[in-house]
Short mmCIF file of C-alpha atoms in Angstrom, two decimals:
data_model
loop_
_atom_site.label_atom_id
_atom_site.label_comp_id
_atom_site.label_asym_id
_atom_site.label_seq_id
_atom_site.Cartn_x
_atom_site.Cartn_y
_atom_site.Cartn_z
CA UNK A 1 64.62 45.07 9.09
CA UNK A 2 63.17 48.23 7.85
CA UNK A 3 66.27 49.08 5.51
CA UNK A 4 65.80 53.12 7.02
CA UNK A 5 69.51 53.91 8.83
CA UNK A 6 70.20 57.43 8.89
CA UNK A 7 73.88 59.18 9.82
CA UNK A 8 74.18 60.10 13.26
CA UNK A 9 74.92 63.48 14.01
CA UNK A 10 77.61 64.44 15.99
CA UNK A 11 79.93 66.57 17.05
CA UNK A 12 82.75 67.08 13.81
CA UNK A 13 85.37 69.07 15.53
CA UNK A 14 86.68 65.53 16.52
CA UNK A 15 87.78 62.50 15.05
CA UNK A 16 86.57 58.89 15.91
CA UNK A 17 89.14 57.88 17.72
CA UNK A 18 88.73 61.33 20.13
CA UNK A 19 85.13 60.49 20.14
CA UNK A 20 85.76 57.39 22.05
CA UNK A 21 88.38 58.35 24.30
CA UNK A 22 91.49 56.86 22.03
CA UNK A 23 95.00 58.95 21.16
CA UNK A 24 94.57 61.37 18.30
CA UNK A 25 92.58 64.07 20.27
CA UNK A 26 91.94 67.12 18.39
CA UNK A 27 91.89 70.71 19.19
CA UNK A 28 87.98 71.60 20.47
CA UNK A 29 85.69 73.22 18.56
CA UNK A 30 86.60 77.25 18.63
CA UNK A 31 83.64 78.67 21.39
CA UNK A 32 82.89 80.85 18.12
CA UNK A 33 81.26 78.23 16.29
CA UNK A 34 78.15 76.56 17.55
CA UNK A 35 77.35 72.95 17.01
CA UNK A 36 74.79 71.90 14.95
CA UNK A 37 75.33 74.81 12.90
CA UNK A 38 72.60 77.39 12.36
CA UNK A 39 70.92 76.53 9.50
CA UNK A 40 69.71 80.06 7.22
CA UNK A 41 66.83 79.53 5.50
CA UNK A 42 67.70 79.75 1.56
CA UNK A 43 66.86 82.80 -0.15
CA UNK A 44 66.59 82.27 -3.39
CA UNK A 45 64.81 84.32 -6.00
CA UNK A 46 61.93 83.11 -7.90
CA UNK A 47 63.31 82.26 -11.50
CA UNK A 48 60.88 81.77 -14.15
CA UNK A 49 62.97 79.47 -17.47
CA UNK A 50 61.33 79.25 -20.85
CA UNK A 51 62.18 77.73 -24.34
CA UNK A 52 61.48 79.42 -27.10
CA UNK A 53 59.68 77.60 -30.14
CA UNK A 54 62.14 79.46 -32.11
CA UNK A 55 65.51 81.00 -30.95
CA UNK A 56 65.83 83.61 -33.62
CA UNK A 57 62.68 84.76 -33.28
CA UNK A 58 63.69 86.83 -30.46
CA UNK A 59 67.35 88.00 -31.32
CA UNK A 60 69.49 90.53 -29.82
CA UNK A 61 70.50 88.84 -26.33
CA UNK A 62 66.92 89.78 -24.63
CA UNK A 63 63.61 90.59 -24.90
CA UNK A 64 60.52 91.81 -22.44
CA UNK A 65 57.19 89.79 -21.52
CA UNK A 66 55.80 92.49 -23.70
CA UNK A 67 57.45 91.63 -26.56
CA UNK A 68 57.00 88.05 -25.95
CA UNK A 69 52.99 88.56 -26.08
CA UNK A 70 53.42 91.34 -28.05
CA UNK A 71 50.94 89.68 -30.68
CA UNK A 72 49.15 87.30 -28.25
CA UNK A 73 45.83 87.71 -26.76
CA UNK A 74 47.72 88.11 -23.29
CA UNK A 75 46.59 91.16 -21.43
CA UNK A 76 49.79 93.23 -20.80
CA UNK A 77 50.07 95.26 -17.77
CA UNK A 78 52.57 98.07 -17.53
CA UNK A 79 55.09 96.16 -15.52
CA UNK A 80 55.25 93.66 -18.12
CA UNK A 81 57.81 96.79 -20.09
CA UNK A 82 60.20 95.47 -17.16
CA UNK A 83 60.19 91.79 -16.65
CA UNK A 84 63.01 91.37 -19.22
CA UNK A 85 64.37 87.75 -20.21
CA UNK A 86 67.83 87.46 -20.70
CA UNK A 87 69.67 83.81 -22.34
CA UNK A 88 70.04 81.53 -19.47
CA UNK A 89 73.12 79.89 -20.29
CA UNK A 90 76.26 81.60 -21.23
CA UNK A 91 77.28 81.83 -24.70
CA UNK A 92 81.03 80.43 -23.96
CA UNK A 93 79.78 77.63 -22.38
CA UNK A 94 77.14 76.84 -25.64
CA UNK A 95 80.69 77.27 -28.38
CA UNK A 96 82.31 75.04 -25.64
CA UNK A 97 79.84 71.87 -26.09
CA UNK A 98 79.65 72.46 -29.57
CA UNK A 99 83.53 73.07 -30.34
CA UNK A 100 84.48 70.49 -28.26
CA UNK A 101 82.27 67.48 -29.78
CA UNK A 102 81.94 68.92 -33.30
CA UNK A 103 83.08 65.58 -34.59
CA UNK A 104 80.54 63.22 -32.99
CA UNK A 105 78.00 65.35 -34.14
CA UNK A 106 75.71 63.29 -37.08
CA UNK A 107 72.26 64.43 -39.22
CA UNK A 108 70.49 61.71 -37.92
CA UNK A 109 69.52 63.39 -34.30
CA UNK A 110 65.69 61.87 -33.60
CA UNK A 111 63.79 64.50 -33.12
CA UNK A 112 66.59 67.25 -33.62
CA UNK A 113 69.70 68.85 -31.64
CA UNK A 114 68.31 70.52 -28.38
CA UNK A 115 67.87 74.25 -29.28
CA UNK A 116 70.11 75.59 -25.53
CA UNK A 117 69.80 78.93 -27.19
CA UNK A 118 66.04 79.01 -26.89
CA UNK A 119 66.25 79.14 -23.15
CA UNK A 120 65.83 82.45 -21.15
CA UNK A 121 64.86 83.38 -18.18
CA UNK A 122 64.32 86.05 -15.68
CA UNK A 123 63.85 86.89 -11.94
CA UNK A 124 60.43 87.67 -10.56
CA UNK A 125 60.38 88.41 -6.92
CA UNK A 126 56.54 89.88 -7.22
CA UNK A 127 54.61 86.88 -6.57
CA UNK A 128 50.92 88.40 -8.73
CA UNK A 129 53.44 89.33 -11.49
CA UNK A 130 55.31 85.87 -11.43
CA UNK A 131 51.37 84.34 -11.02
CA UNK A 132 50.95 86.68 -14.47
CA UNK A 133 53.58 85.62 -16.36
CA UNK A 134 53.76 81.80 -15.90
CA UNK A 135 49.84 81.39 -16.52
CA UNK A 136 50.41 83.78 -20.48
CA UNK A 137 53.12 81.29 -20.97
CA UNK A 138 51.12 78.40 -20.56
CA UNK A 139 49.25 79.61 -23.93
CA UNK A 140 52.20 81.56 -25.91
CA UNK A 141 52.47 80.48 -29.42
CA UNK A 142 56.25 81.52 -28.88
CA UNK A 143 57.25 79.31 -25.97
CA UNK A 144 57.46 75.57 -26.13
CA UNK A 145 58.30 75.33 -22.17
CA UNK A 146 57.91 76.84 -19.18
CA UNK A 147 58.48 76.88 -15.76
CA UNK A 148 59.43 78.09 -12.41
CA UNK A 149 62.69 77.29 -11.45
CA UNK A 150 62.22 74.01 -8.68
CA UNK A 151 65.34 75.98 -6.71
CA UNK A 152 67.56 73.81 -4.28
CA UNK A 153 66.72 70.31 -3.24
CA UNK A 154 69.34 70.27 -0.20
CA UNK A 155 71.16 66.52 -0.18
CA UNK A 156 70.53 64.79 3.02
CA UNK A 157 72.78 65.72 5.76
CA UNK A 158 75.04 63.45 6.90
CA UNK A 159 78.50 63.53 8.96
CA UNK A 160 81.34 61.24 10.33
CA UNK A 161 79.36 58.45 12.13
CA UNK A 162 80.18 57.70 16.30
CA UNK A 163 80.82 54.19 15.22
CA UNK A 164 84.43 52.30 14.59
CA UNK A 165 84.99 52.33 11.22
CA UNK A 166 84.09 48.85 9.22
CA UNK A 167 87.10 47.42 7.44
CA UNK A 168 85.18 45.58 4.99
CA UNK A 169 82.98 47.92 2.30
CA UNK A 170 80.88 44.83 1.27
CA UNK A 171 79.80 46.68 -1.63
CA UNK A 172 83.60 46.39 -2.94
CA UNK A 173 83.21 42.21 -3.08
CA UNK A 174 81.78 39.64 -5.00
CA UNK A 175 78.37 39.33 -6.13
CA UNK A 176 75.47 38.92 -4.73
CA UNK A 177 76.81 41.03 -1.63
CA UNK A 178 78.86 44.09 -3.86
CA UNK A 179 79.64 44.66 -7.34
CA UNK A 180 82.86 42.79 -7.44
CA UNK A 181 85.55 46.04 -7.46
CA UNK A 182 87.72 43.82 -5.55
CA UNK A 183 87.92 41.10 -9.13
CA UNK A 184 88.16 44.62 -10.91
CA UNK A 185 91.57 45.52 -9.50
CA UNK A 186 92.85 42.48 -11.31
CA UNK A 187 91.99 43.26 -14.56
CA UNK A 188 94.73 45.96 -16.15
CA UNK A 189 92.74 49.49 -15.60
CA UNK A 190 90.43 48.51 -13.49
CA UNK A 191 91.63 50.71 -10.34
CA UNK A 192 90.37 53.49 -12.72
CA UNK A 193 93.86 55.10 -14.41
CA UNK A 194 92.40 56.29 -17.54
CA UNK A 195 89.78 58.19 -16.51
CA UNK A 196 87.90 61.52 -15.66
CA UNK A 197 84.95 62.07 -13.59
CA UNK A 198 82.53 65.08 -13.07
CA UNK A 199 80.12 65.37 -9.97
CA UNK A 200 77.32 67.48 -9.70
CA UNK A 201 76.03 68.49 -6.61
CA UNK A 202 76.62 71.58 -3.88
CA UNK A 203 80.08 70.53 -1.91
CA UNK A 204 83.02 68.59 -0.98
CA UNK A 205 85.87 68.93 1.45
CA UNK A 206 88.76 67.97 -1.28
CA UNK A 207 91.56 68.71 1.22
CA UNK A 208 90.64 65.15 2.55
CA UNK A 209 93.80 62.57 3.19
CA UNK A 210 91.67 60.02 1.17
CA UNK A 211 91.87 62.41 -2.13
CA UNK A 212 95.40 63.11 -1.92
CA UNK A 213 96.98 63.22 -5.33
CA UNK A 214 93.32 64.08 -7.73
CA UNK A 215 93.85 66.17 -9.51
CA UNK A 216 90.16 68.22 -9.13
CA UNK A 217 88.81 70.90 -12.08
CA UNK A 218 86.88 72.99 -9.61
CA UNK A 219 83.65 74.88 -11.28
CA UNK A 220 81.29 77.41 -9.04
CA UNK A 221 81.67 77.73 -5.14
CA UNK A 222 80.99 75.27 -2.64
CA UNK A 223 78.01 75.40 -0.54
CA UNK A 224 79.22 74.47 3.28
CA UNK A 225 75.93 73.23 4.43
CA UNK A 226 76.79 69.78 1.92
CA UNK A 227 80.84 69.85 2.45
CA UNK A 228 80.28 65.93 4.13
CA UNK A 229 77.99 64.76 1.27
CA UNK A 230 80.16 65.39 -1.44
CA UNK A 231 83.28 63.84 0.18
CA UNK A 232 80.88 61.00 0.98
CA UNK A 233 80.66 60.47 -3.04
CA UNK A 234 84.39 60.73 -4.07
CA UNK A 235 85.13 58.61 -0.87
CA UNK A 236 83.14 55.62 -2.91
CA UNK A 237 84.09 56.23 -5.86
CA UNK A 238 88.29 57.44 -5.72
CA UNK A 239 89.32 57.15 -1.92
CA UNK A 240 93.20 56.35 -2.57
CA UNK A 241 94.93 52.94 -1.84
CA UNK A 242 97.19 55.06 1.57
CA UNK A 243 96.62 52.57 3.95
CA UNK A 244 94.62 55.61 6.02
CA UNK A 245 90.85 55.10 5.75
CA UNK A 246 88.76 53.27 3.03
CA UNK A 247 89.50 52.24 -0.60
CA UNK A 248 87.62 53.71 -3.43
CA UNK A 249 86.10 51.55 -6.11
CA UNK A 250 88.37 52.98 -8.52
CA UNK A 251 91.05 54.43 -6.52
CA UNK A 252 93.80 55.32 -9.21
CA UNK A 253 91.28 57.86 -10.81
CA UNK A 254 93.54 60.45 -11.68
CA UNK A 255 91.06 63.21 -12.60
CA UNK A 256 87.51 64.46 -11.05
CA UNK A 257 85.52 67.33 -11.95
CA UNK A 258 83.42 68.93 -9.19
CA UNK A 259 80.64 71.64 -10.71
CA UNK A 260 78.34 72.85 -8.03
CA UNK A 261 75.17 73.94 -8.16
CA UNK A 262 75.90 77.22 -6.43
CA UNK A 263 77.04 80.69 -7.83
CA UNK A 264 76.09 82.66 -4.89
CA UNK A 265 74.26 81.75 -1.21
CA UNK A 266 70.64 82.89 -3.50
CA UNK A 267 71.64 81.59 -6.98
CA UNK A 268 71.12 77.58 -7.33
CA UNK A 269 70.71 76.76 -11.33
CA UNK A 270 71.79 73.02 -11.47
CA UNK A 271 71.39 73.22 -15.21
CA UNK A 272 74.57 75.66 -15.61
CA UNK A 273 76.08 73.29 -13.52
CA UNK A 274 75.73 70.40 -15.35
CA UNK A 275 77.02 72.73 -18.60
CA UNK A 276 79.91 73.38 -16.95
CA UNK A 277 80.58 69.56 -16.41
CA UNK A 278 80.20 68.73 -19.61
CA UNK A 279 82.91 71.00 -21.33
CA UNK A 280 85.20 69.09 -18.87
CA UNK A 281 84.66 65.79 -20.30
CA UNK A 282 85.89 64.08 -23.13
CA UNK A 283 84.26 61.08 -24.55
CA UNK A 284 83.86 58.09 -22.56
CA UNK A 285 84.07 59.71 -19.47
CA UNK A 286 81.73 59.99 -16.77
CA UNK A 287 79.00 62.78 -15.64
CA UNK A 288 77.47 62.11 -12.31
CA UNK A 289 74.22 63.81 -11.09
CA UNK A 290 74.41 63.29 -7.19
CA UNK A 291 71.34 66.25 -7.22
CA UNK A 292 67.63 65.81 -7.20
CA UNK A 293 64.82 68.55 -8.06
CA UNK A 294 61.39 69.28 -7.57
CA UNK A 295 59.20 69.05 -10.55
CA UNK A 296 55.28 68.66 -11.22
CA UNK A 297 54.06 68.31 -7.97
CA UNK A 298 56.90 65.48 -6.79
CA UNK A 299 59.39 66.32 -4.18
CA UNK A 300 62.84 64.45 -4.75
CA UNK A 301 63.30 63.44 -8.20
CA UNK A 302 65.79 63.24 -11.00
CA UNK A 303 67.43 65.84 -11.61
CA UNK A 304 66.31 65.68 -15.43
CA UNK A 305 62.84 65.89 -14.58
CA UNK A 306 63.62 69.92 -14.72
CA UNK A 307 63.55 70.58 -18.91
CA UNK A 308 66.77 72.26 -18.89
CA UNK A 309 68.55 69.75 -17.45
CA UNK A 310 67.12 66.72 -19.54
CA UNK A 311 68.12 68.58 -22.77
CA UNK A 312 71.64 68.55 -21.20
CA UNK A 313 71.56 65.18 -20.65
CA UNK A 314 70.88 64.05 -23.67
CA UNK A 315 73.45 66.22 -25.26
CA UNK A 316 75.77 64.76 -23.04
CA UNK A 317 74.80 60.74 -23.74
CA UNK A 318 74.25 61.46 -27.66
CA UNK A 319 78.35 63.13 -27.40
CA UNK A 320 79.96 59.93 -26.21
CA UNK A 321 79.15 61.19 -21.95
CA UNK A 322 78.27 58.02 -20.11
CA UNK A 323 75.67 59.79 -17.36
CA UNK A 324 75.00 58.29 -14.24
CA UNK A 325 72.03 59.70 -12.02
CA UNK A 326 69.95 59.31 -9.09
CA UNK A 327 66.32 58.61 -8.93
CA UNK A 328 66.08 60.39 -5.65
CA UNK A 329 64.74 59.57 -2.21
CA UNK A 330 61.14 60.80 -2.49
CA UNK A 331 59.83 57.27 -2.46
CA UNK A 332 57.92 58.25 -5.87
CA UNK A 333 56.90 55.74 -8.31
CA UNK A 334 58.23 57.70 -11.30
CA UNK A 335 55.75 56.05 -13.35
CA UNK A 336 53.42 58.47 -12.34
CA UNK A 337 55.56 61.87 -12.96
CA UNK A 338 53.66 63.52 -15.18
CA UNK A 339 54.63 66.62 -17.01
CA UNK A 340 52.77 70.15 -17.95
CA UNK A 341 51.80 68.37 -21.27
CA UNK A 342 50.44 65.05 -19.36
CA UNK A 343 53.82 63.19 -20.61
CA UNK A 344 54.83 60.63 -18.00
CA UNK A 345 58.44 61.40 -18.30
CA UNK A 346 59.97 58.78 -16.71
CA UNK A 347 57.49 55.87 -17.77
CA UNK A 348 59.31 53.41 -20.27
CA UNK A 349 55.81 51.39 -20.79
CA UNK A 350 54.04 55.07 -22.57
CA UNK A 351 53.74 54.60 -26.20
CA UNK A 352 56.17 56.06 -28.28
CA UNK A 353 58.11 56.62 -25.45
CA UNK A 354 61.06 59.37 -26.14
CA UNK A 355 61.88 60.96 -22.95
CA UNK A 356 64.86 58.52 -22.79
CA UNK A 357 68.10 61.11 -21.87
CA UNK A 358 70.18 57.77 -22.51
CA UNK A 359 71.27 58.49 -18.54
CA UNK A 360 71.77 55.41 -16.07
CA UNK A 361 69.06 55.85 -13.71
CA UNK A 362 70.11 54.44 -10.15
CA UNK A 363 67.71 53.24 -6.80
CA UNK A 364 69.08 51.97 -4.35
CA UNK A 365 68.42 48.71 -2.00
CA UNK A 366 69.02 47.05 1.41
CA UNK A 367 70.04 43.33 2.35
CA UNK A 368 67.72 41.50 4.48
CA UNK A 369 68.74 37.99 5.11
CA UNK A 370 70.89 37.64 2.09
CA UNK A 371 68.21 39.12 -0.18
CA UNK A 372 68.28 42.70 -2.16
CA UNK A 373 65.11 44.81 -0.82
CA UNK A 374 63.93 48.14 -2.35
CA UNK A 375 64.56 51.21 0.03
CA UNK A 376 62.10 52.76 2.04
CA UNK A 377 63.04 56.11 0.68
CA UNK A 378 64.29 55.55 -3.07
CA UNK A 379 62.39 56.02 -5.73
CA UNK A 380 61.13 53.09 -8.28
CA UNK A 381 59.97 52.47 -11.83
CA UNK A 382 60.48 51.32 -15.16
CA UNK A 383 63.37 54.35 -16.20
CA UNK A 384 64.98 52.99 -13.22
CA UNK A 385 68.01 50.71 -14.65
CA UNK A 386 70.25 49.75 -11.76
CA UNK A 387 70.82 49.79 -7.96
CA UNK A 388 73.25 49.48 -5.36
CA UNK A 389 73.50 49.64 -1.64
CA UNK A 390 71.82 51.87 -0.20
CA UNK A 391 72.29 51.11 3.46
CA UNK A 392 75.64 51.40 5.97
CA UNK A 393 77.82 52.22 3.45
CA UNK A 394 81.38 53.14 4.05
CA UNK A 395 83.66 55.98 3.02
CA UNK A 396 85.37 58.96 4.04
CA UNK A 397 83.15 62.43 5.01
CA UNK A 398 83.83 66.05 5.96
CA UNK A 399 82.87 68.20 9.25
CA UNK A 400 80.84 70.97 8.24
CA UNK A 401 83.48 73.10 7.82
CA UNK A 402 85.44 71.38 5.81
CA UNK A 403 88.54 71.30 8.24
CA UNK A 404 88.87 67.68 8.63
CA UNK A 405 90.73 66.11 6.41
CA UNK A 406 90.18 62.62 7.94
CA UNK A 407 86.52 62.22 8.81
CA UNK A 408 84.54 58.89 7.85
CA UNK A 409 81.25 57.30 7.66
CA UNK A 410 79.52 54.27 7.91
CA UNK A 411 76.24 55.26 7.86
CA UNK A 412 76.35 56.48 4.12
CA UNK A 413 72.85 55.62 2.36
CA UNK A 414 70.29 55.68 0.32
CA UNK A 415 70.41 57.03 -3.66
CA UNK A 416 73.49 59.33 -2.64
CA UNK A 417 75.60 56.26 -1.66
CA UNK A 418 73.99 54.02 -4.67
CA UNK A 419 74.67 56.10 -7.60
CA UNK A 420 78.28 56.77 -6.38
CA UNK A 421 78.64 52.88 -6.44
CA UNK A 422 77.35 52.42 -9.91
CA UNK A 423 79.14 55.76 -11.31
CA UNK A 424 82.65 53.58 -9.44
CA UNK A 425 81.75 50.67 -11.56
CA UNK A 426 81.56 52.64 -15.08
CA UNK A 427 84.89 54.52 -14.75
CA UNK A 428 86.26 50.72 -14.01
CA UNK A 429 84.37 49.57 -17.02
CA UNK A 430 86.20 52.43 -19.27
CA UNK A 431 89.60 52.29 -17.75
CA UNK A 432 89.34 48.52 -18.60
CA UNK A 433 88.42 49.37 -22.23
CA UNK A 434 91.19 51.89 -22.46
CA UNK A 435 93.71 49.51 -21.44
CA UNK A 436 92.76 46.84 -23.56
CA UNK A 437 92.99 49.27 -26.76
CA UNK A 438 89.21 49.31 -27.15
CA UNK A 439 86.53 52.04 -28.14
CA UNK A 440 84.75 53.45 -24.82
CA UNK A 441 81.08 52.48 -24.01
CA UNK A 442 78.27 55.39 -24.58
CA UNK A 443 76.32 55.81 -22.00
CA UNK A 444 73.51 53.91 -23.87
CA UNK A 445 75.94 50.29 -24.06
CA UNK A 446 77.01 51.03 -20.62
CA UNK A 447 73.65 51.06 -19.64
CA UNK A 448 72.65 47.71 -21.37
CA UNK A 449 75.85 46.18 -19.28
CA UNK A 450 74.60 47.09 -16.38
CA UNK A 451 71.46 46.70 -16.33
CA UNK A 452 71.12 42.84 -17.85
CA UNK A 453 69.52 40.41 -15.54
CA UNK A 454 71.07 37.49 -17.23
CA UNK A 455 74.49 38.03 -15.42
CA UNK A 456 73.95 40.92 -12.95
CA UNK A 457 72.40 40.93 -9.67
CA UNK A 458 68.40 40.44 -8.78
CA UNK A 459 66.49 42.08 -6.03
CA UNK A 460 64.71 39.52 -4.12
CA UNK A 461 61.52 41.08 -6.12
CA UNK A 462 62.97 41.43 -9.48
CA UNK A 463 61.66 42.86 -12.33
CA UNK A 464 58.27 43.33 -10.32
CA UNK A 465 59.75 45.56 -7.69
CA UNK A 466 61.48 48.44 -10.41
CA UNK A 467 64.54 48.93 -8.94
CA UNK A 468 66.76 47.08 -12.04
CA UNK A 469 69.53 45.03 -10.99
CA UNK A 470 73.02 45.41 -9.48
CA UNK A 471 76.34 45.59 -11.23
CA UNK A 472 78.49 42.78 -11.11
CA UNK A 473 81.76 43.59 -12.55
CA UNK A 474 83.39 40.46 -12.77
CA UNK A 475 80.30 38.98 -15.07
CA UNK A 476 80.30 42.94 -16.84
CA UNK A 477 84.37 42.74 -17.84
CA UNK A 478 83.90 38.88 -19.13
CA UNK A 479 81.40 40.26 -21.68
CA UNK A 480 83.44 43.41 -22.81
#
């Protein structure tokens, strides 16, 4: 067994049972629309993010590479009079996050509150005047960080599978096959009642039968080319109890958040998004990054491996935000990410480590015979703190479209499917607590919870193989 299965393309415009000849035939596909789609290429404009040392030291809502180097030893052409930084994150958005967790806020922040105002940034489209400006930055006095926005990392694509649909999502039972959601639904909350959820990522088809009754904050447009993959999540995570498909691991959760990374077809800034998900939340709830980046030469990694975003993220986790993220399905050891300063971000063994977010970092895994094996494409490492299955997982999906509203999958895999698993078992975790009159977990307790070998489960290769261990709720809601 390798552990690789991939989705199986085929054609949406149909259900399963059409697919195979059974009643419930659907109209065909209009003649207009091809299948597979045409695929544009992504035109996106080269974005160039800094952070300032100092945010007041350039005041007044923008400022010009000239100014910037203004008293630098940084040759100035003339075009550098029009390469004009403006803030890169709304103003509203900045009041929001501080307005709306003004009293969790304390004077003992190690190393200080993330400075969100120092970040600008500006499009370059001329590649030697982009080449310019990033290699003055490198050695500006003024700028702490720098760096050319990694752009889209499309999610893997993946739509309703040929295949009958399973009617047992092992990762729903006991331990050491699932995470035990089915002992969950005992225990008052765990269904996931008291709840909200936000999901980062590009799409979702939320006119799906399985999401009937959510009640979704929508933030930024959808981006059709990843309708299936974002169902995909909230199929793990919420699909409802309706006796019509699968069963979410916490299917009574009454509110979800979806903030895509999209603006416009050319504008892809996940750390906006992630903004945007955070005023949604309220302490205790939960932030999922179902996104991955390319950073410092690696193809495929967390999403916090972009500055911006890890700033966020810690934000988030220091507010009261449990975070749960992937580690991404480069097949990277993460140990080795190393950073423009020659930090290895994601290394937990580095002395006087503190690129902790305080995020739940998720890899996924595969059963052979019984035992938990790494997957060929996740990611490992020491920041890594939990997995999940990774391979034939079952839940509901989207065509490409997003006309279906009954499409499913069980084919669902790798990271994606993982870190919607473990995201399913926090929001049980904190509906649990909320029932039971107690404070909600930060992301940081959550984290230990989850991630203990003493009562969770092993990979067959544990601790040596980095992938952490798997949540077992039943042994998780005995300790609460």
């Amino acid at each position: 067994m390798t552990g690789s299965k991939k989705d199986t393309s085929s054609n949406p415009g149909t259900n399963p049972d059409s697919r195979t000849g059974m009643p419930g035939l659907k109209e065909p596909i209009p003649p207009e629309r091809e299948w597979p789609p045409k695929r544009e290429p992504y035109d996106v404009k080269p974005r160039v993010i800094i952070k300032l040392r100092d945010s007041e030291s350039f005041s007044g809502g923008g400022f010009t590479a000239a100014d910037l180097f203004m008293n630098e030893s940084v040759d100035t052409p003339g075009f550098a009079s029009g390469i004009r930084f403006k803030p890169h994150f709304r103003p509203g958005l900045l009041k929001c996050v501080r307005r709306r967790f003004e009293d969790t806020r304390r004077d003992d922040i190690k190393g200080g509150w993330p400075d969100l105002e120092a970040y600008h940034s500006v499009e370059v489209e001329d590649p030697e005047q982009r080449a310019w400006l990033l290699d003055g930055l490198k050695d500006s006095d003024n700028v702490k960080t720098s760096y050319l926005h990694p752009g889209p990392v499309e999610p893997p694509q993946v739509y309703a599978d040929d295949d009958p649909l399973s009617d047992k999502q092992t990762y729903l039972d006991k331990a050491p096959w699932g995470i035990n959601a089915r002992y969950a639904w005992t225990v008052p909350g765990g269904e996931g009642k008291h709840l909200r959820l936000a999901d980062v990522e590009w799409g979702w088809n939320l006119d799906h039968e399985d999401l009937e009754g959510i009640d979704f904050t929508k933030i930024r447009s959808n981006n059709q080319k990843a309708l299936a993959h974002g169902t995909k999540v909230l199929g793990v995570i919420a699909a409802r109890d309706n006796k019509k498909h699968c069963v979410g691991i916490t299917p009574n959760l009454p509110s979800i958040v979806t903030s895509g990374q999209w603006d416009s077809a050319n504008n892809c800034v996940s750390a906006d998004a992630v903004l945007d998900a955070i005023c949604e939340l309220d302490v205790g709830d939960v932030l999922l990054l179902e996104a991955q980046t390319e950073m410092f030469g690696h193809k495929n990694i967390p999403l916090e491996a972009e500055p911006a975003v890890w700033d966020l993220v810690w934000i988030a986790t220091y507010l009261g935000v449990v975070v749960v993220a992937a580690a991404g399905n480069g097949d990277v050891d993460l140990d080795t990410v190393t950073d423009d300063d020659g930090m290895q971000i994601f290394n937990r063994n580095v002395p006087d480590y503190w690129c902790d977010s305080g995020a739940i970092i998720v890899g996924c895994a595969y059963q052979d015979n019984g035992a938990w094996q790494p997957f060929n494409t996740g990611s490992l490492g020491s920041r890594i703190d939990c997995f999940a299955s990774g391979e034939g997982v079952v839940t509901i999906s989207s065509d490409y479209w997003g006309d279906s509203r009954d499409e499913w999958s069980n084919s669902f895999s790798a990271t994606s499917a993982a870190t919607a698993i473990v995201a399913g078992a926090c929001v049980a975790v904190q509906s649990i607590l909320d029932e039971q009159g107690k404070p909600r977990l930060s992301s940081y307790k959550m984290r230990e919870y989850l991630s203990n070998p003493q009562y969770n489960t092993k990979s067959a290769g544990h601790p040596a193989d980095l992938i952490g261990v798997m949540p077992d709720l039943k042994e998780i809601i005995a300790r609460l």
